[in-house]
Amino acid sequence: MMIAPAVELGIDIRVLAEDEGMSAQLAATAVGDYRDLDTVRRFAADVDVVTFDHEHVPQEVLRALVADGVAVHPGPDALRFAQDKLDMRARLTELGVPQPDWARIADTVELQRFLDAHGGRGVVKTPRGGYDGKGVRVVSDATEAQDWFSGLAEGDALLVEELVPFVRELAQQIARRPSGESVAYPVVETVQRDGVCAEVIAPAPGVDAEHAAQAARIGAEIAEGLGVTGMLAVELFQTDDGRILVNELAMRPHNSGHWSQDGAVTGQFEQHLRAVADLPLGQTTPIAPWSVMVNILGGPVGAAMVDRIPAALAAGADAKVHTYGKAPRPGRKVGHVNVAGADLETTRVRARAAAAAFA
Amino acid sequence: MMIAPAVELGIDIRVLAEDEGMSAQLAATAVGDYRDLDTVRRFAADVDVVTFDHEHVPQEVLRALVADGVAVHPGPDALRFAQDKLDMRARLTELGVPQPDWARIADTVELQRFLDAHGGRGVVKTPRGGYDGKGVRVVSDATEAQDWFSGLAEGDALLVEELVPFVRELAQQIARRPSGESVAYPVVETVQRDGVCAEVIAPAPGVDAEHAAQAARIGAEIAEGLGVTGMLAVELFQTDDGRILVNELAMRPHNSGHWSQDGAVTGQFEQHLRAVADLPLGQTTPIAPWSVMVNILGGPVGAAMVDRIPAALAAGADAKVHTYGKAPRPGRKVGHVNVAGADLETTRVRARAAAAAFA
């Protein structure tokens, strides 16, 4: 989704893809393993700036590119905090950013001690590789994480966090250039179902100016403190006593920012490109009072996505449908729908109706 | 510019390009001559619908595709009215659509007769192949078109039109599906400099409801009457006595509709795709009170377009820059800038400032 804004801006874009696929329609696409230094190095030899659409490129690869003189954004020193949740928690503690209580735990004894101190429950996370609820487990007894401890390599540990009494989840997007300029998007509400983002409402309904400013400040502190370049998404908990706590970080265009493609003057994919290329950043102002993004999950069984497009478009003449060229399977994010409008409830209904056409 | 919306909608798009170029970054691009039946036929064998980004595909080629069973939109019966200005004038006369006085002229005698009947001046046009002021000449004496008459093949003719006392130029965009549904965009003002579109303001400032409805009605009559499928742009004169007359037709996304990419819920490139694929059409509502499009003409001398991008983006954080991947040369359209805003004058200034960064 960075390709279209790159073409419009006249930026020559190359893609290193894992597999043949939608983006491999680009002649400039190389196919190869992003974990393989030679592959990435060969790819990077022809470009001015390297960026990513996920966090999984190994530190060794990133650091080798930097040593080669390649501009890597976000850089390895920032990206490691999105790659490792223990590193992230430790760094946010240093920065004084509000977050859930947490601990590094190497065994069930340490986990049980944390649970006992936090009402008997907690969220255990694998520091690396988690995604959309994977690598996350709510436990009320330390033995429930026994299998994860058994799988740990010598010296490794798990993360445990307090189970935050949150009333809803928010997300704050920030874009930051290497030269320092940063811009914030309005804080949004993210609605999760089964551990996966289902809907996003921009701006978050009923957030007062104080909380909106607090979310933007947290985003700016993290972007600055971690030296993030490109788009940063800060997933937040809003607690029943009105606190805002950091849940997760992503250093790339993120599901919680998809609304901006059709709902803001500058979409997050264009903004990420502008940020990593150190170009002046774009305005983040919404184009309508409300934008709603609804993920298309699973998608049709036994029918191609494209066959559902007529029904989706018929559901609302203002529905903006985005498909990812992925084969649908239950629970997989295969696209999303954005609708912008003046009234939240009717906007949300139209977005849901268009997304439901794919179900 | 149809590629990005096609990818978002999950429509597999193939391009037959004249030359290697920006769109040839797509692996699915074939390079070949659109005038060569075998080339086009081979290309069309793999697709469901064929459409165009210009009007110059020969009728023989179009009709052969239709005979092969390919869905061609707009079809040859419609497209010929965009290909031949004499055919267009004759058909609009049949439809009773308001247009300048005109005549088919085969020699200077016939031209002089028309000039004498129309205040001694007229606009002579070659029926085919004109573009951006080429093939158009204002004359006050028939001998001024002698060279064009000399070049005519046996049986061919030129078009002469009265020199309309217009106060400004407007354009009406309409999208129409093969199954009949059509939607109109708000009528816009187009500002020409040296025969080339320089700026577009959407909606046209100061157009009253009656004239706006008249422009939309003219657009709908032409789309219906000519059987246009896809986007139709109707270029209009507004006269000093308040009449609206048809100047030219284009059956494709058109310069006068570029504002809709960033200024309307559905941009004209997405709309064209939806129309030719017979998908439900998108909402044409503007996202802001005013949108201004400024063409980037000529572009930098001795510098790559991309080197001017930082200055263009710095000129306005809400400027949406679109480049075409064309080598700049004086007067050539190499891109455009859209800005949407609440106030016309400041919106126009920001759009001009961003475009000026390329001058």
Coordinates of N, CA, C and O in Angstrom, one line a residue, chain A residues 34-139:
Chain A
Y34 N 14.0 -12.1 3.9 CA 14.5 -10.8 4.6 C 15.4 -11.2 5.7 O 16.0 -10.3 6.3
R35 N 15.5 -12.4 6.1 CA 16.4 -12.8 7.2 C 17.8 -13.1 6.7 O 18.7 -13.3 7.4
D36 N 17.9 -13.2 5.3 CA 19.2 -13.6 4.7 C 20.0 -12.3 4.4 O 19.6 -11.5 3.5
L37 N 21.1 -12.1 5.0 CA 21.9 -10.9 4.9 C 22.3 -10.6 3.4 O 22.1 -9.5 2.9
D38 N 22.7 -11.7 2.7 CA 23.2 -11.5 1.3 C 22.0 -11.0 0.5 O 22.2 -10.1 -0.4
T39 N 20.9 -11.6 0.7 CA 19.7 -11.2 -0.1 C 19.3 -9.7 0.1 O 19.1 -9.0 -0.8
V40 N 19.3 -9.4 1.4 CA 18.9 -8.0 1.7 C 19.9 -7.0 1.3 O 19.6 -5.9 0.8
R41 N 21.2 -7.4 1.5 CA 22.3 -6.5 1.1 C 22.3 -6.2 -0.4 O 22.5 -5.1 -0.9
R42 N 22.0 -7.3 -1.2 CA 22.0 -7.1 -2.7 C 20.8 -6.2 -3.0 O 21.0 -5.3 -3.9
F43 N 19.7 -6.4 -2.4 CA 18.5 -5.6 -2.6 C 18.8 -4.1 -2.3 O 18.5 -3.2 -3.0
A44 N 19.4 -3.9 -1.1 CA 19.7 -2.6 -0.6 C 20.7 -1.8 -1.4 O 20.8 -0.6 -1.3
A45 N 21.5 -2.5 -2.1 CA 22.6 -1.9 -2.8 C 22.1 -0.8 -3.8 O 22.8 0.2 -4.2
D46 N 20.9 -1.0 -4.3 CA 20.3 -0.1 -5.4 C 19.4 1.0 -4.8 O 18.8 1.7 -5.7
V47 N 19.2 1.1 -3.5 CA 18.2 2.0 -3.0 C 18.8 3.0 -2.1 O 19.9 2.8 -1.6
D48 N 18.1 4.1 -1.9 CA 18.6 5.2 -1.0 C 18.2 5.0 0.5 O 18.9 5.4 1.4
V49 N 16.9 4.4 0.6 CA 16.4 4.3 1.9 C 15.7 2.9 2.0 O 15.0 2.5 1.1
V50 N 15.9 2.2 3.1 CA 15.2 0.9 3.3 C 14.2 1.1 4.5 O 14.6 1.6 5.5
T51 N 13.0 0.6 4.2 CA 12.0 0.5 5.3 C 11.3 -0.8 5.2 O 11.6 -1.6 4.4
F52 N 10.3 -1.0 6.1 CA 9.7 -2.3 6.3 C 8.2 -2.2 6.4 O 7.7 -1.2 6.9
D53 N 7.5 -3.3 6.2 CA 6.1 -3.4 6.5 C 5.8 -4.4 7.6 O 4.7 -4.7 8.0
H54 N 6.9 -4.9 8.3 CA 6.8 -5.6 9.5 C 8.0 -5.4 10.3 O 9.0 -4.8 9.9
E55 N 8.0 -6.0 11.5 CA 9.2 -5.7 12.5 C 10.2 -6.9 12.5 O 11.1 -6.9 13.4
H56 N 10.1 -7.8 11.6 CA 10.8 -9.1 11.9 C 12.2 -9.2 11.2 O 12.8 -10.3 11.3
V57 N 12.6 -8.1 10.6 CA 14.0 -8.2 10.0 C 15.0 -8.3 11.1 O 15.0 -7.4 12.0
P58 N 15.9 -9.3 11.1 CA 16.8 -9.5 12.2 C 17.7 -8.3 12.4 O 18.1 -7.6 11.5
Q59 N 18.1 -8.0 13.7 CA 19.0 -7.0 14.1 C 20.3 -7.1 13.3 O 20.9 -6.1 12.9
E60 N 20.8 -8.3 13.2 CA 22.1 -8.5 12.5 C 22.1 -7.9 11.1 O 23.0 -7.3 10.6
V61 N 20.9 -8.2 10.4 CA 20.7 -7.7 9.0 C 20.7 -6.2 9.0 O 21.3 -5.5 8.2
L62 N 19.8 -5.7 9.9 CA 19.7 -4.2 9.9 C 21.0 -3.5 10.2 O 21.4 -2.5 9.5
R63 N 21.8 -4.1 11.2 CA 23.0 -3.4 11.5 C 24.1 -3.5 10.4 O 24.9 -2.6 10.3
A64 N 24.0 -4.6 9.7 CA 25.0 -4.8 8.6 C 24.7 -3.7 7.5 O 25.6 -3.1 6.9
L65 N 23.4 -3.5 7.3 CA 23.0 -2.5 6.3 C 23.5 -1.1 6.7 O 24.0 -0.3 5.9
V66 N 23.3 -0.8 8.0 CA 23.7 0.5 8.5 C 25.2 0.6 8.4 O 25.7 1.7 7.9
A67 N 25.9 -0.4 8.7 CA 27.4 -0.4 8.5 C 27.8 -0.2 7.1 O 28.8 0.4 6.8
D68 N 27.0 -0.7 6.1 CA 27.2 -0.5 4.7 C 26.9 0.9 4.2 O 27.2 1.2 3.1
G69 N 26.4 1.7 5.2 CA 26.0 3.1 4.8 C 24.6 3.3 4.2 O 24.3 4.3 3.7
V70 N 23.8 2.3 4.4 CA 22.4 2.4 3.9 C 21.6 3.1 5.0 O 21.7 2.9 6.2
A71 N 20.7 4.0 4.5 CA 19.8 4.7 5.4 C 18.6 3.7 5.7 O 17.9 3.3 4.8
V72 N 18.5 3.3 7.0 CA 17.5 2.3 7.4 C 16.6 3.0 8.4 O 17.0 3.5 9.4
H73 N 15.3 3.1 8.0 CA 14.3 3.7 8.8 C 13.0 2.9 8.9 O 12.4 2.6 7.9
P74 N 12.6 2.6 10.2 CA 13.2 2.9 11.4 C 14.6 2.2 11.5 O 14.7 1.1 11.0
G75 N 15.5 2.7 12.3 CA 16.8 2.1 12.4 C 16.8 1.0 13.4 O 15.8 0.9 14.2
P76 N 17.8 0.2 13.5 CA 17.8 -1.0 14.4 C 17.7 -0.6 15.9 O 17.1 -1.3 16.6
D77 N 18.3 0.6 16.2 CA 18.2 1.0 17.6 C 16.8 1.3 18.1 O 16.5 1.2 19.2
A78 N 16.0 1.8 17.1 CA 14.6 2.0 17.4 C 13.8 0.7 17.3 O 13.0 0.4 18.2
L79 N 14.0 0.0 16.2 CA 13.2 -1.1 15.9 C 13.2 -2.3 16.9 O 12.3 -3.0 17.1
R80 N 14.4 -2.3 17.6 CA 14.5 -3.4 18.6 C 13.4 -3.3 19.7 O 13.0 -4.3 20.2
F81 N 12.9 -2.1 19.9 CA 11.9 -1.9 20.9 C 10.5 -2.4 20.4 O 9.6 -2.6 21.2
A82 N 10.4 -2.5 19.1 CA 9.2 -3.1 18.5 C 9.3 -4.6 18.3 O 8.3 -5.3 18.1
Q83 N 10.5 -5.0 18.4 CA 10.8 -6.5 18.1 C 10.8 -7.3 19.4 O 10.5 -8.4 19.4
D84 N 11.1 -6.6 20.5 CA 11.2 -7.3 21.8 C 10.5 -6.6 22.9 O 10.8 -5.4 23.2
K85 N 9.4 -7.2 23.4 CA 8.5 -6.5 24.3 C 9.2 -6.3 25.7 O 8.8 -5.4 26.4
L86 N 10.1 -7.2 26.0 CA 10.9 -6.9 27.3 C 11.7 -5.7 27.2 O 11.8 -4.8 28.1
D87 N 12.4 -5.6 26.0 CA 13.2 -4.4 25.8 C 12.3 -3.1 25.8 O 12.7 -2.1 26.3
M88 N 11.2 -3.2 25.2 CA 10.2 -2.1 25.1 C 9.8 -1.7 26.5 O 9.9 -0.5 26.8
R89 N 9.4 -2.7 27.3 CA 8.9 -2.3 28.7 C 10.0 -1.6 29.5 O 9.8 -0.7 30.2
A90 N 11.2 -2.2 29.4 CA 12.3 -1.6 30.1 C 12.6 -0.2 29.7 O 12.8 0.7 30.5
R91 N 12.6 0.1 28.4 CA 12.9 1.4 27.9 C 11.8 2.4 28.2 O 12.1 3.5 28.6
L92 N 10.5 2.0 28.2 CA 9.4 2.9 28.5 C 9.5 3.2 30.0 O 9.1 4.3 30.4
T93 N 9.9 2.2 30.8 CA 10.1 2.5 32.3 C 11.2 3.6 32.4 O 10.9 4.6 33.2
E94 N 12.3 3.5 31.7 CA 13.3 4.5 31.8 C 12.8 5.9 31.4 O 13.1 6.9 32.0
L95 N 11.9 5.9 30.3 CA 11.3 7.2 29.8 C 10.2 7.7 30.7 O 9.8 8.8 30.6
G96 N 9.8 6.9 31.7 CA 8.7 7.3 32.5 C 7.3 7.4 31.9 O 6.4 8.1 32.3
V97 N 7.2 6.6 30.8 CA 5.9 6.6 30.1 C 4.9 5.7 30.8 O 5.3 4.6 31.3
P98 N 3.7 6.1 31.0 CA 2.7 5.3 31.8 C 2.4 3.9 31.1 O 2.1 3.9 29.9
Q99 N 2.5 2.8 31.8 CA 2.3 1.5 31.2 C 1.9 0.6 32.3 O 2.0 0.9 33.5
P100 N 1.4 -0.6 32.0 CA 1.0 -1.6 33.0 C 2.2 -2.0 33.8 O 3.3 -2.0 33.3
D101 N 1.9 -2.4 35.1 CA 3.0 -3.1 35.8 C 3.5 -4.3 35.0 O 2.7 -5.0 34.4
W102 N 4.8 -4.6 35.1 CA 5.3 -5.7 34.3 C 6.5 -6.3 35.0 O 7.1 -5.7 35.9
A103 N 6.9 -7.5 34.5 CA 8.1 -8.1 35.1 C 8.7 -9.0 34.0 O 8.0 -9.6 33.2
R104 N 10.0 -9.2 34.1 CA 10.7 -10.2 33.3 C 10.7 -11.5 34.2 O 11.2 -11.5 35.3
I105 N 10.2 -12.6 33.6 CA 10.1 -13.8 34.4 C 10.7 -15.0 33.6 O 10.5 -15.2 32.5
A106 N 11.5 -15.7 34.4 CA 12.3 -16.8 33.8 C 11.7 -18.2 34.1 O 12.1 -19.2 33.5
D107 N 10.8 -18.2 35.1 CA 10.2 -19.5 35.5 C 8.8 -19.3 36.2 O 8.4 -18.1 36.4
T108 N 8.2 -20.4 36.5 CA 6.8 -20.3 37.1 C 6.9 -19.7 38.5 O 5.9 -19.1 38.9
V109 N 8.0 -19.8 39.2 CA 8.1 -19.2 40.5 C 8.0 -17.7 40.4 O 7.2 -17.1 41.1
E110 N 8.7 -17.1 39.5 CA 8.7 -15.7 39.3 C 7.3 -15.2 38.8 O 6.8 -14.2 39.2
L111 N 6.7 -16.0 37.9 CA 5.4 -15.7 37.4 C 4.4 -15.7 38.5 O 3.6 -14.7 38.7
Q112 N 4.4 -16.8 39.4 CA 3.4 -16.9 40.4 C 3.6 -15.7 41.4 O 2.6 -15.2 41.9
R113 N 4.8 -15.3 41.7 CA 5.0 -14.2 42.6 C 4.4 -12.9 42.0 O 3.7 -12.2 42.8
F114 N 4.5 -12.7 40.7 CA 3.9 -11.5 40.1 C 2.3 -11.6 40.1 O 1.7 -10.7 40.5
L115 N 1.8 -12.8 39.8 CA 0.4 -13.0 39.9 C -0.2 -12.7 41.3 O -1.2 -12.0 41.4
D116 N 0.5 -13.3 42.3 CA 0.1 -13.1 43.7 C 0.0 -11.6 44.0 O -0.8 -11.2 44.8
A117 N 1.0 -10.8 43.5 CA 1.0 -9.4 43.8 C 0.1 -8.6 43.0 O -0.1 -7.4 43.2
H118 N -0.6 -9.2 42.0 CA -1.5 -8.5 41.1 C -2.9 -9.1 41.0 O -3.4 -9.3 39.9
G119 N -3.4 -9.5 42.1 CA -4.8 -10.0 42.1 C -5.0 -11.4 41.6 O -6.1 -11.8 41.2
G120 N -3.9 -12.1 41.4 CA -4.0 -13.5 41.0 C -4.1 -13.7 39.5 O -4.1 -14.9 39.0
R121 N -4.0 -12.6 38.7 CA -4.1 -12.8 37.3 C -3.0 -11.9 36.6 O -2.6 -11.0 37.2
G122 N -2.7 -12.3 35.4 CA -1.7 -11.5 34.6 C -1.7 -11.9 33.1 O -2.4 -12.9 32.8
V123 N -1.1 -11.2 32.3 CA -1.0 -11.5 30.9 C 0.5 -11.8 30.6 O 1.4 -11.0 30.8
V124 N 0.7 -13.1 30.2 CA 2.0 -13.6 29.9 C 2.2 -13.4 28.4 O 1.3 -13.7 27.6
K125 N 3.4 -12.9 28.0 CA 3.7 -12.6 26.6 C 5.1 -13.2 26.2 O 6.0 -13.0 27.0
T126 N 5.2 -13.8 25.0 CA 6.5 -14.1 24.5 C 7.0 -12.7 24.0 O 6.3 -12.0 23.3
P127 N 8.3 -12.4 24.3 CA 8.8 -11.1 24.0 C 8.9 -10.9 22.5 O 8.8 -9.7 22.0
R128 N 9.0 -11.9 21.7 CA 9.2 -11.8 20.3 C 8.2 -12.6 19.5 O 7.7 -13.6 19.9
G129 N 7.9 -12.0 18.3 CA 7.1 -12.8 17.3 C 5.6 -12.9 17.5 O 4.9 -13.5 16.7
G130 N 5.1 -12.2 18.6 CA 3.7 -12.2 18.8 C 3.0 -11.3 17.7 O 3.6 -10.4 17.2
Y131 N 1.7 -11.6 17.5 CA 1.0 -10.9 16.4 C -0.5 -11.2 16.5 O -0.8 -12.4 16.6
D132 N -1.3 -10.2 16.6 CA -2.8 -10.4 16.6 C -3.2 -11.4 17.6 O -3.9 -12.4 17.3
G133 N -2.7 -11.3 18.9 CA -3.2 -12.2 19.9 C -2.3 -13.4 20.1 O -2.5 -14.1 21.1
K134 N -1.5 -13.7 19.1 CA -0.6 -14.9 19.2 C 0.5 -14.5 20.2 O 1.0 -13.3 20.1
G135 N 1.0 -15.5 21.0 CA 2.1 -15.1 21.9 C 1.6 -14.3 23.1 O 2.4 -13.7 23.8
V136 N 0.3 -14.3 23.3 CA -0.3 -13.6 24.5 C -1.3 -14.6 25.2 O -2.1 -15.2 24.5
R137 N -1.1 -14.7 26.5 CA -2.0 -15.6 27.2 C -2.4 -15.0 28.6 O -1.5 -14.6 29.3
V138 N -3.7 -14.9 28.9 CA -4.1 -14.5 30.2 C -4.1 -15.7 31.1 O -4.7 -16.7 30.8
V139 N -3.4 -15.6 32.2 CA -3.2 -16.8 33.2 C -3.7 -16.4 34.6 O -3.6 -15.2 35.0

